[in-house]
GROMACS .gro file of C-alpha atoms in nm:
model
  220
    1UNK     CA    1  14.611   4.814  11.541
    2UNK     CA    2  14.274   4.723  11.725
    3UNK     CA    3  14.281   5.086  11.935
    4UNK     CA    4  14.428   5.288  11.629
    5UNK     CA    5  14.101   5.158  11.421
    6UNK     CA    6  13.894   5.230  11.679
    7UNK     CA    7  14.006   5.587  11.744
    8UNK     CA    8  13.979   5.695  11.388
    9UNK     CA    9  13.564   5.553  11.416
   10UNK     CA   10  13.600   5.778  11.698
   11UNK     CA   11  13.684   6.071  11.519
   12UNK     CA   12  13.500   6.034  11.241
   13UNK     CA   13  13.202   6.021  11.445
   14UNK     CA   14  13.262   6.302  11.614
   15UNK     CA   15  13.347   6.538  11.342
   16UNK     CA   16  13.071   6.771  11.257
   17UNK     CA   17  12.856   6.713  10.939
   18UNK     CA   18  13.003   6.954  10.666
   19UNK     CA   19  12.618   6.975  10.533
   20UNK     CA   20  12.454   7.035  10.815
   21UNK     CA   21  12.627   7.338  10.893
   22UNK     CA   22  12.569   7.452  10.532
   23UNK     CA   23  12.242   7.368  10.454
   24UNK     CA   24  12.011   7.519  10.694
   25UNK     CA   25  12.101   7.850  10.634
   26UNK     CA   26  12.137   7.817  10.237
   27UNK     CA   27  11.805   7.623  10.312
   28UNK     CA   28  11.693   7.914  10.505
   29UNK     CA   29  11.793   8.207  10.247
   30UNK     CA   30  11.687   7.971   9.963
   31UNK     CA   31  11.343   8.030  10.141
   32UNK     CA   32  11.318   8.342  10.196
   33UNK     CA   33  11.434   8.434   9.834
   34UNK     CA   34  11.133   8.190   9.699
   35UNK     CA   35  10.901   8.362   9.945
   36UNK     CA   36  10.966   8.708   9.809
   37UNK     CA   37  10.912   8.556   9.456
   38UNK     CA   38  10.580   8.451   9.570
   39UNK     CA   39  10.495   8.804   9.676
   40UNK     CA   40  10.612   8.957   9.347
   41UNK     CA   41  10.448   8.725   9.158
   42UNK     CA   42  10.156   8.743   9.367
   43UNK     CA   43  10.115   9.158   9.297
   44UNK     CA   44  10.190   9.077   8.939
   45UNK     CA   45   9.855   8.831   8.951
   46UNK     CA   46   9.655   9.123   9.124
   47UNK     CA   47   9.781   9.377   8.842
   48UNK     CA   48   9.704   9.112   8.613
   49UNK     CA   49   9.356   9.028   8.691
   50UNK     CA   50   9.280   9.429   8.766
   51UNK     CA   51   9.401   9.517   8.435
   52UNK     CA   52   9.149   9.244   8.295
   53UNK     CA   53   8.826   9.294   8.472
   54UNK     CA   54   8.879   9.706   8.457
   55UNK     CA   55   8.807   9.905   8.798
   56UNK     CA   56   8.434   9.878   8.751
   57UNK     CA   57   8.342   9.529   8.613
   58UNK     CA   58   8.016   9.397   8.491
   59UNK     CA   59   7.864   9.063   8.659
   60UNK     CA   60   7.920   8.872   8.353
   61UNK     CA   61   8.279   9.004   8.297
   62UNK     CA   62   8.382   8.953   8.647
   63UNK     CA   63   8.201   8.558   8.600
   64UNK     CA   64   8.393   8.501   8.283
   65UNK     CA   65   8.731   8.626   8.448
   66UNK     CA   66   8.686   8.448   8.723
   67UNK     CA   67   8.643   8.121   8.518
   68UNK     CA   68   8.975   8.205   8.360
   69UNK     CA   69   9.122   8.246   8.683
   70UNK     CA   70   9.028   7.910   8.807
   71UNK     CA   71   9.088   7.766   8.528
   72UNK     CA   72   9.516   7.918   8.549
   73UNK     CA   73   9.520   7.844   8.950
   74UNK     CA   74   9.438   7.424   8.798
   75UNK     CA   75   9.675   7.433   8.556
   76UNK     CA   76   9.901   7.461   8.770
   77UNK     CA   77   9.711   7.249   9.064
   78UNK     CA   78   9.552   7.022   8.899
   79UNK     CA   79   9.411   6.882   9.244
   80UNK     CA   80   9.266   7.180   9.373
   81UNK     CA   81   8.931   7.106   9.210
   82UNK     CA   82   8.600   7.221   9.333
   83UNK     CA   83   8.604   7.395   9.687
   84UNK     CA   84   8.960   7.381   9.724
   85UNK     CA   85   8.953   7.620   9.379
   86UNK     CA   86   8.687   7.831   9.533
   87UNK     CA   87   8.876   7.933   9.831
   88UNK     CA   88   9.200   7.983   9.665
   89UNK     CA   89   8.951   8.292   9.432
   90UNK     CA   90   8.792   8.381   9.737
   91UNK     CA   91   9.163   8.457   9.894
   92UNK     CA   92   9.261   8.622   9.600
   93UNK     CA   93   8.933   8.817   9.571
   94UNK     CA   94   9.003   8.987   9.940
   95UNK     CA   95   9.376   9.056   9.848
   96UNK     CA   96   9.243   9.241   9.475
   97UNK     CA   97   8.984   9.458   9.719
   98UNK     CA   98   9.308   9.544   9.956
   99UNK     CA   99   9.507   9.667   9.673
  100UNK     CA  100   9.273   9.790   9.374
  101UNK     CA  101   8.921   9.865   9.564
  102UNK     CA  102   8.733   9.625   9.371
  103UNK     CA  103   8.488   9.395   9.457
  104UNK     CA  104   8.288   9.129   9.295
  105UNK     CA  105   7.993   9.278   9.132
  106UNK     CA  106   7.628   9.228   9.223
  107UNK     CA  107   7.411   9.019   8.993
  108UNK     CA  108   7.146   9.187   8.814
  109UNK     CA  109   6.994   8.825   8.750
  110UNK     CA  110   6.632   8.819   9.013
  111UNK     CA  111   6.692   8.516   9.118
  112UNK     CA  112   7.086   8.583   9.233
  113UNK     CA  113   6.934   8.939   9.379
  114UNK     CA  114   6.670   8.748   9.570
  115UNK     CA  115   6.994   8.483   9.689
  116UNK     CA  116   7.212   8.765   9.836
  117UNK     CA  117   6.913   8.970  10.008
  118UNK     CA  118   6.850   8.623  10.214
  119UNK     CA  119   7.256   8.605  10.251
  120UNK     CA  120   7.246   8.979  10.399
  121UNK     CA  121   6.984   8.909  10.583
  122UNK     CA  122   7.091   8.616  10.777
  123UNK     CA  123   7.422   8.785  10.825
  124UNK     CA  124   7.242   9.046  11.001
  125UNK     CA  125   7.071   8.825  11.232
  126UNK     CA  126   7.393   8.630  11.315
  127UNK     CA  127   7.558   8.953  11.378
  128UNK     CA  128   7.299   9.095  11.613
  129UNK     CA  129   7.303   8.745  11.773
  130UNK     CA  130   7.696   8.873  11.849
  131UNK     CA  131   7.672   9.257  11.890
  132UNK     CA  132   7.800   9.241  12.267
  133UNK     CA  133   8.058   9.012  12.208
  134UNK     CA  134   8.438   9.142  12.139
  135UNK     CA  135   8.639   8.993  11.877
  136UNK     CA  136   8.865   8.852  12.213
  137UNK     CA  137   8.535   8.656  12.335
  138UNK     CA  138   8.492   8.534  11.984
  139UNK     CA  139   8.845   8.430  11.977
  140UNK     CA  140   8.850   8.244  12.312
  141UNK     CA  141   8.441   8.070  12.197
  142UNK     CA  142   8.611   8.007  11.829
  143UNK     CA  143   8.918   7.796  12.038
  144UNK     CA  144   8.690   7.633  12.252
  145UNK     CA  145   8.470   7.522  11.953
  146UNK     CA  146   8.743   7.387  11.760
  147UNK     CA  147   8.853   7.125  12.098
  148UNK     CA  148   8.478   7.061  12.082
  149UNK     CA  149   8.515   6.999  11.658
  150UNK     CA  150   8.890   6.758  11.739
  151UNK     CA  151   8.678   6.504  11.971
  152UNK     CA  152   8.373   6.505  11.753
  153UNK     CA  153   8.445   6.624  11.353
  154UNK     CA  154   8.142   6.497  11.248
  155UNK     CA  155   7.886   6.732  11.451
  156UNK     CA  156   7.699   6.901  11.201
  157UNK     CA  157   7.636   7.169  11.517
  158UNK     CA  158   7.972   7.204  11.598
  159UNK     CA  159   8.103   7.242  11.229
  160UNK     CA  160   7.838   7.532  11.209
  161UNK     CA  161   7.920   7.650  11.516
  162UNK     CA  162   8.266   7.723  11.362
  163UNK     CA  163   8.151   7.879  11.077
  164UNK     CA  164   7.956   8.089  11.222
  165UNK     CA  165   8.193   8.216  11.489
  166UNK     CA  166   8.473   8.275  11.187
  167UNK     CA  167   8.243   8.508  10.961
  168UNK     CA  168   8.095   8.671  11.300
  169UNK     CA  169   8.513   8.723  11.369
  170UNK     CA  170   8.612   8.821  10.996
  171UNK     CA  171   8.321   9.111  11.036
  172UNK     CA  172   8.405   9.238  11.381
  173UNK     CA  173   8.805   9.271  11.295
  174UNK     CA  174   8.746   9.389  10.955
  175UNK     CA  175   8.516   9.694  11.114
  176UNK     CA  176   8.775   9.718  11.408
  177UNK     CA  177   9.080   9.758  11.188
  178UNK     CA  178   8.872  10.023  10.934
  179UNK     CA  179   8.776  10.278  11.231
  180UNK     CA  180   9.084  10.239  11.396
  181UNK     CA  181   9.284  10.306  11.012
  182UNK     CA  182   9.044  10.607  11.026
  183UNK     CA  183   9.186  10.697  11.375
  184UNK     CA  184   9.526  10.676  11.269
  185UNK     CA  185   9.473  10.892  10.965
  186UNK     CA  186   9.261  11.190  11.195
  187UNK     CA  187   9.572  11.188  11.435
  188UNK     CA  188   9.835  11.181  11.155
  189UNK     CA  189   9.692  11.426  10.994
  190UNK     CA  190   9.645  11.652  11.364
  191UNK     CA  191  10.050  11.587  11.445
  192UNK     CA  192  10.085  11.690  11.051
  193UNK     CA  193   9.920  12.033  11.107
  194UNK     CA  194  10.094  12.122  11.481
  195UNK     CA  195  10.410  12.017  11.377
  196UNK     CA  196  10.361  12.223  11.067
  197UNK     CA  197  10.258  12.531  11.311
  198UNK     CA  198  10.590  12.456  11.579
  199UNK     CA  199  10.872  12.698  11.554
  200UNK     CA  200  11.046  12.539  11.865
  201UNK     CA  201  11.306  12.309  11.765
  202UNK     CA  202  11.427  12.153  12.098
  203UNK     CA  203  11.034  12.072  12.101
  204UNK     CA  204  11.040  11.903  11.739
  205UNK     CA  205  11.347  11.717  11.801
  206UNK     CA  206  11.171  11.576  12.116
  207UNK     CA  207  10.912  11.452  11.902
  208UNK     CA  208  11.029  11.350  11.684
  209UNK     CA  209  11.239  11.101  11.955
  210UNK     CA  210  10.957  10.983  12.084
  211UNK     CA  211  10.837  10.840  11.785
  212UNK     CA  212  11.170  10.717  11.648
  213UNK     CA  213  11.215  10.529  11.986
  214UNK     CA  214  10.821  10.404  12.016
  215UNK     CA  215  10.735  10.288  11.672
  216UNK     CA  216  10.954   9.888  11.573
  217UNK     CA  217  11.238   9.911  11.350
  218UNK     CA  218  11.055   9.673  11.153
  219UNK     CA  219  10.799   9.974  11.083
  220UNK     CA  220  11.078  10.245  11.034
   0.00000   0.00000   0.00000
């Protein structure tokens, strides 16, 4: 009776957990279906916002909207007070430029004009501090700042440091990625015109191979 208990513990233990075997993946697909919400909803917020600020806001429009904004994104975090509200705009502000072409408009207040001509300014000098440096040296100085930042987070130097390295990065890739768009659109535009010209088919068809086989099926 002993042995006959003791192989059905056995058993039991070495069945395989029904839920295991279901969850992850309806854990997985659940996830994926919530993420593509979030990007829906997430161009719905952009049309949103667009359609309330108009393609060429005023300072004091774009201020009040903005308010409004923040005021929605605590609603519904009611934690994400002060800088933690501020980035989440500032994220959303780069994503409405991306998909609309608008930016936040200049103040026409002195004292704000005087404020951003020192901002451009020192960005200027920062920048000229890092003309000769690639975005792949910034990288690798960015990486080794932020070991130096884990052993000592309370450097004022180091924390600056970072900062400075990050906007210095966000400029240099930003510039990269618009003349090499620009690149892309020349040369797509060239292939457009041959290929429009080309009367040899066993010539198009090769081609058009190339490409098919070169470019990720995740760009197809």
């Amino acid at each position: 009776m002993g042995s006959i208990c003791h192989n059905l513990k056995g058993n039991k233990m070495n069945q395989p957990t029904v839920a295991s075997a279901i969850d992850a993946p309806t854990a997985a697909k659940e996830a994926g279906s919530l993420f593509a919400k979030s990007e829906i909803e997430a161009g719905e917020a952009l049309q949103m916002f667009a359609r309330a600020i108009g393609t060429a806001p005023t300072y004091e429009t774009w201020i009040a909207e903005r308010t409004n904004w923040v005021n929605g994104y605590i609603d519904v975090k009611p934690n994400a007070k002060g800088e933690a509200a501020d980035k989440a705009f500032s994220r959303f502000k780069d994503r409405l430029t991306d998909a609309f072409g608008i930016s936040a408009p200049k103040s026409t207040n002195a004292a704000a004009e005087k404020k951003a001509a020192e901002r451009e300014k020192k960005t200027a000098e920062i920048m000229a501090k890092h003309e000769k440096q690639t975005p792949t040296m910034l990288r690798a100085q960015l990486e080794a700042a932020y070991s130096a930042l884990a052993k000592n987070p309370e450097s004022k130097t180091i924390n600056n440091q970072v900062k400075e390295l990050r906007q210095v990065l966000k400029v240099k890739q930003s510039a990269d990625n618009k003349a090499q768009g620009e690149e892309l659109k020349t040369l797509r535009g060239a292939v457009k015109i041959e290929a429009g010209k080309c009367t040899d088919l066993d010539l198009l068809q090769t081609v058009l191979d190339m490409l098919v086989e070169a470019i990720p099926t995740d760009k197809l």
